[in-house]
PDB file of C-alpha atoms and ligand atoms in Angstrom:
ATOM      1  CA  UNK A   1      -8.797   0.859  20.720  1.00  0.00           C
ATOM      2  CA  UNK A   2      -8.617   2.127  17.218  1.00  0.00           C
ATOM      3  CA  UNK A   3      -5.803   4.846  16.393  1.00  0.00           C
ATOM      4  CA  UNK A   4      -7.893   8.059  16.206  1.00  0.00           C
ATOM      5  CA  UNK A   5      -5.675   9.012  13.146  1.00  0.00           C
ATOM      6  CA  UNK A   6      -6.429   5.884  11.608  1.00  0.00           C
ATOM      7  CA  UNK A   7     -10.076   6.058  12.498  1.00  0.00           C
ATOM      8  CA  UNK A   8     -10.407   9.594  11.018  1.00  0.00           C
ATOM      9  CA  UNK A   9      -8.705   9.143   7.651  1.00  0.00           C
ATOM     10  CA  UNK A  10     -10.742   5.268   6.828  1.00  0.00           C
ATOM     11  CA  UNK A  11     -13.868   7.585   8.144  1.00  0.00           C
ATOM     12  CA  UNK A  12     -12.735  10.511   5.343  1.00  0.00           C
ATOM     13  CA  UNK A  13     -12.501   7.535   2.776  1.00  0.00           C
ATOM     14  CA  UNK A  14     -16.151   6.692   3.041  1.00  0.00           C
ATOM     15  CA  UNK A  15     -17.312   9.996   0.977  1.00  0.00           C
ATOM     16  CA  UNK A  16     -15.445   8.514  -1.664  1.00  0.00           C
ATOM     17  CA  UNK A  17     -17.027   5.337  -2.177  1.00  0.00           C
ATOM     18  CA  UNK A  18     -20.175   5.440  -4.928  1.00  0.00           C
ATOM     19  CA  UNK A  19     -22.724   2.771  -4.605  1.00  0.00           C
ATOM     20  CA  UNK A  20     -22.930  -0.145  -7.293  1.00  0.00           C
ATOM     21  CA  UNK A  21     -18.737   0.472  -8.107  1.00  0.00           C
ATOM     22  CA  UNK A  22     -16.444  -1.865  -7.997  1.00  0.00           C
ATOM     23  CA  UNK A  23     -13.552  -0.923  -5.507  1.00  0.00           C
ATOM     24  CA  UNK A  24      -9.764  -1.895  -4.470  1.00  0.00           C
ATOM     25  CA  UNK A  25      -9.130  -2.624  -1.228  1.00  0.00           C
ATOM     26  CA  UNK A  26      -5.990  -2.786   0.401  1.00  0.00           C
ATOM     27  CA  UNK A  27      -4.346  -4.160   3.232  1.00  0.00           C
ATOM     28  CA  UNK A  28      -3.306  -3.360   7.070  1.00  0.00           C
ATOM     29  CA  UNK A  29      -4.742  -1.757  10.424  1.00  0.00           C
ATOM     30  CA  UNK A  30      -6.374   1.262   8.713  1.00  0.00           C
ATOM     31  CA  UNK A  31      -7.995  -0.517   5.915  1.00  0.00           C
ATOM     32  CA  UNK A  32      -9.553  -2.490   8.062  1.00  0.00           C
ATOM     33  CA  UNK A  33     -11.073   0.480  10.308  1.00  0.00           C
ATOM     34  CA  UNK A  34     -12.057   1.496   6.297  1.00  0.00           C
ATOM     35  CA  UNK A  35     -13.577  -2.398   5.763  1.00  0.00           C
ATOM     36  CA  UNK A  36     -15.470  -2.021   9.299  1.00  0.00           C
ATOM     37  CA  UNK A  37     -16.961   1.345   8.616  1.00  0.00           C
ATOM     38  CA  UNK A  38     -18.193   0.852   4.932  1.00  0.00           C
ATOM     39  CA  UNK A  39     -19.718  -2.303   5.915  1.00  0.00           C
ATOM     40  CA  UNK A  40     -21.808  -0.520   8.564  1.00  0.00           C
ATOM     41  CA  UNK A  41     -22.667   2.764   6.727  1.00  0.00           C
ATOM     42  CA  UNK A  42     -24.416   0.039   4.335  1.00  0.00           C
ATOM     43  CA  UNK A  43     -23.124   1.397   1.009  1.00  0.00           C
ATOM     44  CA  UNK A  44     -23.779  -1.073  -1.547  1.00  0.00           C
ATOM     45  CA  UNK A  45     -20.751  -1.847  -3.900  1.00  0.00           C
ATOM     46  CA  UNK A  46     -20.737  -4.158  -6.568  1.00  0.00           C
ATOM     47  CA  UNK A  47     -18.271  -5.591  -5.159  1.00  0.00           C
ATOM     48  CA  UNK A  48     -14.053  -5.445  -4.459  1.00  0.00           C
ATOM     49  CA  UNK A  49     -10.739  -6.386  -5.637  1.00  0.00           C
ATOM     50  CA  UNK A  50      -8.753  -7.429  -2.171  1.00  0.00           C
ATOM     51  CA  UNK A  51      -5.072  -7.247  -2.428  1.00  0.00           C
ATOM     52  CA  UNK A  52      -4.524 -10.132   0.497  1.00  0.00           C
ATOM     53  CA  UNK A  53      -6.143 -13.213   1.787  1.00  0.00           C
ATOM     54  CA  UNK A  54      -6.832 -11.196   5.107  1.00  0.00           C
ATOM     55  CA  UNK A  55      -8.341  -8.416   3.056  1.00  0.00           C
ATOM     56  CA  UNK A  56     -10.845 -11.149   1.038  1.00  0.00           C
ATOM     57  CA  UNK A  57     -11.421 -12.461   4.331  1.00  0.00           C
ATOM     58  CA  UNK A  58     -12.820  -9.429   6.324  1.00  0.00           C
ATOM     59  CA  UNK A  59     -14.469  -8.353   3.122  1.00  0.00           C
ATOM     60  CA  UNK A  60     -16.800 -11.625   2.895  1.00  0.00           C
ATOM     61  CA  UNK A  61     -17.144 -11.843   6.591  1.00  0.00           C
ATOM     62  CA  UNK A  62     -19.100  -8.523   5.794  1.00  0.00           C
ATOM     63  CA  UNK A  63     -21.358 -10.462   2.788  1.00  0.00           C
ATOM     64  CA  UNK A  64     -19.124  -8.188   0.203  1.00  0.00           C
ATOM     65  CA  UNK A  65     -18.130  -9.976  -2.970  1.00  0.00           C
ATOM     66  CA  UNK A  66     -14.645 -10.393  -3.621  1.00  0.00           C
ATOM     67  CA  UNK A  67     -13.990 -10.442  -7.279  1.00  0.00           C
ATOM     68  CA  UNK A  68     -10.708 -11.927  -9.246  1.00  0.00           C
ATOM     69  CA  UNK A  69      -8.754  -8.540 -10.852  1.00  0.00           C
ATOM     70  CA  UNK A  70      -8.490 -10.778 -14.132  1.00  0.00           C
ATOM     71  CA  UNK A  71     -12.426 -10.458 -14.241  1.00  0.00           C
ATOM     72  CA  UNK A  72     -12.600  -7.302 -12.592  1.00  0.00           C
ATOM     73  CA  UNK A  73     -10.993  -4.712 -15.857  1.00  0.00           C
ATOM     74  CA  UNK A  74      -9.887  -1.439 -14.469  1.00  0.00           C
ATOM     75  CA  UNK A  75     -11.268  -0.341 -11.263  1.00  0.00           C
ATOM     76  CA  UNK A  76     -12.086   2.942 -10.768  1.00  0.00           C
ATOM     77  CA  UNK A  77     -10.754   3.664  -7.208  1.00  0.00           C
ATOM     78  CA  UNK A  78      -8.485   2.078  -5.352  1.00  0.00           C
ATOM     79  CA  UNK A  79      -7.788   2.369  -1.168  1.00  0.00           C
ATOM     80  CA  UNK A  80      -5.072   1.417   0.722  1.00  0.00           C
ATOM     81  CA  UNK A  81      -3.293   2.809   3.602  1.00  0.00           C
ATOM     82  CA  UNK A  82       0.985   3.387   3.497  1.00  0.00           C
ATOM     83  CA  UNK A  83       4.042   2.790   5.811  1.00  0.00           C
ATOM     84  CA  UNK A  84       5.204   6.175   4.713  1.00  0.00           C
ATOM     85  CA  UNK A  85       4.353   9.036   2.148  1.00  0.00           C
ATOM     86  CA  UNK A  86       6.361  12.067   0.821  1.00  0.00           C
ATOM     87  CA  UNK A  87       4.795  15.605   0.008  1.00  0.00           C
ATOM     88  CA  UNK A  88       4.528  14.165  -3.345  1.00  0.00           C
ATOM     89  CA  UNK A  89       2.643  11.599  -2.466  1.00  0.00           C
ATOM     90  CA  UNK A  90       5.392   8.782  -2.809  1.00  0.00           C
ATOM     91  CA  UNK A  91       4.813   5.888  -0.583  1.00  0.00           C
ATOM     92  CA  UNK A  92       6.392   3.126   0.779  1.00  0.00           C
ATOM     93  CA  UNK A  93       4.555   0.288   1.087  1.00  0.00           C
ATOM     94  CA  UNK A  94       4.518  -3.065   2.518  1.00  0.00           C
ATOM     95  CA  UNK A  95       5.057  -3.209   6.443  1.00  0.00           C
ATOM     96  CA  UNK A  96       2.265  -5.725   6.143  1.00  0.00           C
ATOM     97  CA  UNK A  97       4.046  -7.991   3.198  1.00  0.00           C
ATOM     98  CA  UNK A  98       1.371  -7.077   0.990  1.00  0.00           C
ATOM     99  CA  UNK A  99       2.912  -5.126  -1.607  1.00  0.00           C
ATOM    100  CA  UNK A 100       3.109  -6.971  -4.861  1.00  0.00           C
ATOM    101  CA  UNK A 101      -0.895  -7.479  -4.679  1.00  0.00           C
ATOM    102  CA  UNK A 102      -1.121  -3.924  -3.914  1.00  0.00           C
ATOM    103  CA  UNK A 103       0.984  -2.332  -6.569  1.00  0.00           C
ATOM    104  CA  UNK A 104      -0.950  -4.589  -9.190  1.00  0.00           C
ATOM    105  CA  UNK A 105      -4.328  -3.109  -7.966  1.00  0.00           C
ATOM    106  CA  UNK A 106      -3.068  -0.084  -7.403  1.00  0.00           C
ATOM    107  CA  UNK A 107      -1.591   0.447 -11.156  1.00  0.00           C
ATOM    108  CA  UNK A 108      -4.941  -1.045 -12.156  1.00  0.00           C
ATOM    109  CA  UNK A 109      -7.051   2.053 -10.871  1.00  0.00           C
ATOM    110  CA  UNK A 110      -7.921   4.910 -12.229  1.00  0.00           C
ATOM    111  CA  UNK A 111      -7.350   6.790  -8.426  1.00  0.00           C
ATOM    112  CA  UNK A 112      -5.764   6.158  -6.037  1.00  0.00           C
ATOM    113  CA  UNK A 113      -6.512   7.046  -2.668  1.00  0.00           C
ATOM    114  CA  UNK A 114      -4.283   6.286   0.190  1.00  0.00           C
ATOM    115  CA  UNK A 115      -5.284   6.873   3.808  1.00  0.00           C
ATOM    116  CA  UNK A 116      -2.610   7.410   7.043  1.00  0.00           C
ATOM    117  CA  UNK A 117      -2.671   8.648   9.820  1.00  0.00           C
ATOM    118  CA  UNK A 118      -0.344  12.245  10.957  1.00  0.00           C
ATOM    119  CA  UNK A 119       2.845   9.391  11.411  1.00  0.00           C
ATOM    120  CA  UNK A 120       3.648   8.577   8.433  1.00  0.00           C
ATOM    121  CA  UNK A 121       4.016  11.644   6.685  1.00  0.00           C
ATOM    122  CA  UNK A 122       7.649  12.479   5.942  1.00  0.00           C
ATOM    123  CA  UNK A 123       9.697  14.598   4.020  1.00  0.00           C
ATOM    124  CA  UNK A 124      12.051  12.438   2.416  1.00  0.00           C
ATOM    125  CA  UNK A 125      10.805   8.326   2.503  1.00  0.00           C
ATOM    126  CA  UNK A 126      13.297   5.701   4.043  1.00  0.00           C
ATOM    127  CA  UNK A 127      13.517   6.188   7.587  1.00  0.00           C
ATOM    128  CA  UNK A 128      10.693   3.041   7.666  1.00  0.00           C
ATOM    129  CA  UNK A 129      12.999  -0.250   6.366  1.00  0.00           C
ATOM    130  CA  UNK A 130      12.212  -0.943   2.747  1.00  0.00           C
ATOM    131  CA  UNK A 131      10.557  -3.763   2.022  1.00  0.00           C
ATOM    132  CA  UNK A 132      11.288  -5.847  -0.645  1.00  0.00           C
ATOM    133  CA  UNK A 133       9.509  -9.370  -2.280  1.00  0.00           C
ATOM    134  CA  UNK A 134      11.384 -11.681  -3.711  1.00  0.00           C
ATOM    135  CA  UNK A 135      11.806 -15.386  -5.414  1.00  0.00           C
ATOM    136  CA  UNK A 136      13.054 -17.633  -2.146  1.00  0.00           C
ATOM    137  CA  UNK A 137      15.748 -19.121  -3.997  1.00  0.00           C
ATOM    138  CA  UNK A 138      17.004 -15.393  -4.868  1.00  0.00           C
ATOM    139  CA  UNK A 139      17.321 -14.424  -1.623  1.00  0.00           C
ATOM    140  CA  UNK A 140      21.315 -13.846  -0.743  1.00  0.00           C
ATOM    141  CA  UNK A 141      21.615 -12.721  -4.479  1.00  0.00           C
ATOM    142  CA  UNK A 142      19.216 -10.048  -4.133  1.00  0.00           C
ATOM    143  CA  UNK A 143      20.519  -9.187  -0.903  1.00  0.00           C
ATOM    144  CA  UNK A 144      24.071  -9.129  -2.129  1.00  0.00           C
ATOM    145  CA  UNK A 145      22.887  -6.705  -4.928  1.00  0.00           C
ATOM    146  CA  UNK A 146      20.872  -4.421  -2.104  1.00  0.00           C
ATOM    147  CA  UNK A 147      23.772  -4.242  -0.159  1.00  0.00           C
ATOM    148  CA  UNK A 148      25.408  -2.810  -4.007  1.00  0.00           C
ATOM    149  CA  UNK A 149      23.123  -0.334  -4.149  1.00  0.00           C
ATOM    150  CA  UNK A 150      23.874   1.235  -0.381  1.00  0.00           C
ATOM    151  CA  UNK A 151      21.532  -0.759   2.169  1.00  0.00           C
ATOM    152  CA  UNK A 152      21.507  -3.455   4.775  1.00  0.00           C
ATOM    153  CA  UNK A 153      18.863  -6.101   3.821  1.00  0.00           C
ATOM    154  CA  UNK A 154      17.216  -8.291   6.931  1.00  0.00           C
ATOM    155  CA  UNK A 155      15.333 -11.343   6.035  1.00  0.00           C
ATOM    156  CA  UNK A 156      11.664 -11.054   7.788  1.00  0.00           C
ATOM    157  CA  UNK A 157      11.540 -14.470   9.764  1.00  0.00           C
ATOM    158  CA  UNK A 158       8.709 -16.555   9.279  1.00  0.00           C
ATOM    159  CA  UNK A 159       6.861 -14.624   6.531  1.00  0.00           C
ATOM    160  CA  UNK A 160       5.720 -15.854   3.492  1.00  0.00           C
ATOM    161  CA  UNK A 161       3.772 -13.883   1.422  1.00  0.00           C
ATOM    162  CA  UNK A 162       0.340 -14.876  -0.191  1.00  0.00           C
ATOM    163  CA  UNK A 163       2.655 -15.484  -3.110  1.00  0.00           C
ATOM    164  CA  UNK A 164       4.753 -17.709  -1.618  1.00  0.00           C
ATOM    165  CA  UNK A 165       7.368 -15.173  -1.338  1.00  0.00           C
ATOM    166  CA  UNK A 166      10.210 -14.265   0.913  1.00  0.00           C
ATOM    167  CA  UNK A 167      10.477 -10.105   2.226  1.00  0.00           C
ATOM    168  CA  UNK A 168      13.497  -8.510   2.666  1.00  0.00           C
ATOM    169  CA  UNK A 169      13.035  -4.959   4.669  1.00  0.00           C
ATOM    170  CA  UNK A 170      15.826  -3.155   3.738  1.00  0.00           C
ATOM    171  CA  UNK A 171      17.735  -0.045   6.020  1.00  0.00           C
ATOM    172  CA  UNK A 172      19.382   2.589   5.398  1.00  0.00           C
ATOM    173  CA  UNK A 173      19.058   3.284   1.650  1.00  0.00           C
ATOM    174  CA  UNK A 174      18.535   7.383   0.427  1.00  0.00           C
ATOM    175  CA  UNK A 175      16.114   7.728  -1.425  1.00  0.00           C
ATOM    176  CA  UNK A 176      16.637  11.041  -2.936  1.00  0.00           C
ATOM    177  CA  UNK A 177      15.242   9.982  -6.197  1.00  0.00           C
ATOM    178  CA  UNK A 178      12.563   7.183  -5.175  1.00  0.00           C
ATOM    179  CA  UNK A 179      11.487   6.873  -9.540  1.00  0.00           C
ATOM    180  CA  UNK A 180      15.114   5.426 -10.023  1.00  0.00           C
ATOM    181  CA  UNK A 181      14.975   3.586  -6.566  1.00  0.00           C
ATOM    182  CA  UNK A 182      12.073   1.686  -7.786  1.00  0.00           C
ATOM    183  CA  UNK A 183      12.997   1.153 -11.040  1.00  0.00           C
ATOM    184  CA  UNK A 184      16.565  -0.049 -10.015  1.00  0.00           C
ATOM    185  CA  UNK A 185      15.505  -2.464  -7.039  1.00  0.00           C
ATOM    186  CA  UNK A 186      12.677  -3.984  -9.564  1.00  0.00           C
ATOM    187  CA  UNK A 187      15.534  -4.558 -12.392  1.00  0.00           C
ATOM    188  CA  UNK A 188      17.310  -7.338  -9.790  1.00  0.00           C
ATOM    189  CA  UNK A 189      16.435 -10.687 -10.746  1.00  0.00           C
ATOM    190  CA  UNK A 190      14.314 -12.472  -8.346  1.00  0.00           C
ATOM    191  CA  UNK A 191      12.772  -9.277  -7.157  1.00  0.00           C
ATOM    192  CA  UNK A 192       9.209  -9.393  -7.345  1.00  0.00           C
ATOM    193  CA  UNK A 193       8.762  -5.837  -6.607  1.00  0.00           C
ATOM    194  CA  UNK A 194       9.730  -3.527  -3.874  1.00  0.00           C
ATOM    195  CA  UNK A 195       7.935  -1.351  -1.866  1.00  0.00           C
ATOM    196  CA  UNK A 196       8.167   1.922  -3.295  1.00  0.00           C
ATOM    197  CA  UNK A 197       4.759   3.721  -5.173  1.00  0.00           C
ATOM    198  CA  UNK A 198       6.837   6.361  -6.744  1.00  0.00           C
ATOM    199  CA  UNK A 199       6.622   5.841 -10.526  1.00  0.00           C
ATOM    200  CA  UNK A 200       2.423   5.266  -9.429  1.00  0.00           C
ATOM    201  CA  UNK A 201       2.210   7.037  -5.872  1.00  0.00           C
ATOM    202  CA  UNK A 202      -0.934   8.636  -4.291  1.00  0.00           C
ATOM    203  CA  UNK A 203      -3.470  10.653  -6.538  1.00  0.00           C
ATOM    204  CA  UNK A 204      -4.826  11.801  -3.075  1.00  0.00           C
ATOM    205  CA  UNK A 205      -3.623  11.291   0.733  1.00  0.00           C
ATOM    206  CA  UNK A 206      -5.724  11.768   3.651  1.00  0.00           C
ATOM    207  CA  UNK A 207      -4.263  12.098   6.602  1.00  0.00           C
ATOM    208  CA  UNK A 208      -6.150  11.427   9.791  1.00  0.00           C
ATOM    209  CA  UNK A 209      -4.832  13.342  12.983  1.00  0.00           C
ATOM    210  CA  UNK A 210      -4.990  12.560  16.425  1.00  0.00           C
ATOM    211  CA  UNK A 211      -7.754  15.116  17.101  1.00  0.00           C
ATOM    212  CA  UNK A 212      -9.626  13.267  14.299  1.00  0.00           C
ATOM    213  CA  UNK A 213      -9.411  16.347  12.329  1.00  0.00           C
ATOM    214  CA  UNK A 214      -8.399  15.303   8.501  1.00  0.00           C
ATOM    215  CA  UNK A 215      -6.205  16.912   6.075  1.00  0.00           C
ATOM    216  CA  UNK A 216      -6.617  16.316   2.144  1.00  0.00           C
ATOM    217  CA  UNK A 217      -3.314  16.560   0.167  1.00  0.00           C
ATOM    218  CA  UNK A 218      -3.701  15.929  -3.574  1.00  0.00           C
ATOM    219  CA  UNK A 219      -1.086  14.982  -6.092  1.00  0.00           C
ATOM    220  CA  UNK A 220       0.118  17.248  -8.662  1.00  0.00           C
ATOM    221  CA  UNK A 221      -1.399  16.830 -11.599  1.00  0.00           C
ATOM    222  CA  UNK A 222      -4.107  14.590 -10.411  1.00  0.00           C
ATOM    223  CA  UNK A 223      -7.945  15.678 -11.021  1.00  0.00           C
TER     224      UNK A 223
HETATM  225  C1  5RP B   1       0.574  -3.501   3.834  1.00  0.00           C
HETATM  226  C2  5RP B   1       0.735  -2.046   3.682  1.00  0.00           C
HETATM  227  C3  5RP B   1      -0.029  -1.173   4.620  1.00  0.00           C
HETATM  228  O1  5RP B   1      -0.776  -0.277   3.874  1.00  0.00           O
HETATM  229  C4  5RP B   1       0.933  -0.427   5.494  1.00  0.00           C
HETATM  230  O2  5RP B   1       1.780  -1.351   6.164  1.00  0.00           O
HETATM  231  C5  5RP B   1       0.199   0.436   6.524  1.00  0.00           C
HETATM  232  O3  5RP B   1      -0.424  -0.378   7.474  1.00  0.00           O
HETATM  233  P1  5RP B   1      -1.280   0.202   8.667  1.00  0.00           P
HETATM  234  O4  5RP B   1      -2.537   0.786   8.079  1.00  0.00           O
HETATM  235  O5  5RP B   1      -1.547  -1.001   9.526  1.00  0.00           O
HETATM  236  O6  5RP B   1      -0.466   1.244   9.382  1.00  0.00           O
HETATM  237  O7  5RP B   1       1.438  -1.543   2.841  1.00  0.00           O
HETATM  238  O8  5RP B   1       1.420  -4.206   2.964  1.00  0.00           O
END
């Protein structure tokens, strides 16, 4: 059974959606409720930009083109769900191993629209491990460095990323200012990127609740 949270923030993220655009489409459980439901509500997009093989795959299995970003220019709205977001609308990102793909479409989008359910709203982001993508052959360097900068790194067994990749999810780190966080994790080399959408968070969040009623939470300074 679908999450009703889940269910009620893809559902929320229809009304978004204009026929004949060109959309981002992200990755995990609640993008695929969002996959499911725009498929059968029969709005006709150009097409999408999917930020995983799994993604491209349940987009085609519903006869909707997926289209290469390099051919693609900016999109004009992007949708992805989030492992955690602050009342700023800072995110992290990445439980599925997804995040590099996602923070290019993402940052190639005019909005941004990023749908959760009640769970994974927080105060201050970090309680949910990190997660971090990085060069293989980088991989005790880049956890020595972590370890520098205050956390405990743990190598996700067995998970490549569509990139090839290795993830480290990384615990215990405070993110009290998640800009420099992001910034400072991305300046190790071998990092691909890390999980953090602070410097580009949320323009809007909508949050699905467990009565399937849905809050709308908008980003300052977004229109
Ligand atoms: C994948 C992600 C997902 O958006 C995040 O893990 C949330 O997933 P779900 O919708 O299954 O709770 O960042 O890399």
């Amino acid at each position: 059974m679908v999450h009703p949270g889940k269910q009620a923030a893809a559902m929320a993220a229809l009304d978004h959606v204009q026929n004949d655009s060109l959309l981002g489409v992200g990755t995990g459980s609640t993008v695929n409720v969002f996959i499911d439901a725009l498929a059968a509500a029969g709005t006709r997009i150009k097409g999408a930009v999917a930020s995983s093989v799994a993604t491209a795959e349940r987009l085609t299995s519903h006869g909707i083109d997926v289209l290469d970003l390099n051919l693609a220019g900016q999109l004009e709205l992007y949708i992805d769900g989030a492992d955690e977001s602050d009342p700023q609308l800072r995110l992290i990102k990445g439980g599925g191993g997804a995040l590099t793909r996602e923070k290019i479409i993402a940052s190639a989008s005019r909005e941004f629209i990023c749908i959760v359910d009640q769970s994974k709203q927080v105060e201050v982001l970090g309680e949910f491990p990190l997660p971090v993508e990085v060069i293989p052959m980088a991989r005790s360097f880049v956890a020595r460095e972590i370890v520098r900068l205050g956390a405990d790194p743990e190598y996700r067994e067995g998970a490549a990323t569509d990139n090839g990749n290795i993830i480290l999810d990384c615990h215990g780190f405070s993110i009290t200012d998640p800009v420099a966080l992001e910034a400072a994790i991305n300046a190790i080399p071998g990092v691909v990127t890390n999980g953090l959408f602070a410097a580009r968070g949320a323009d809007l969040l909508l949050v699905g609740h467990d009565n399937g009623d849905v809050t709308t939470h908008q980003a300052a300074g977004a229109d």
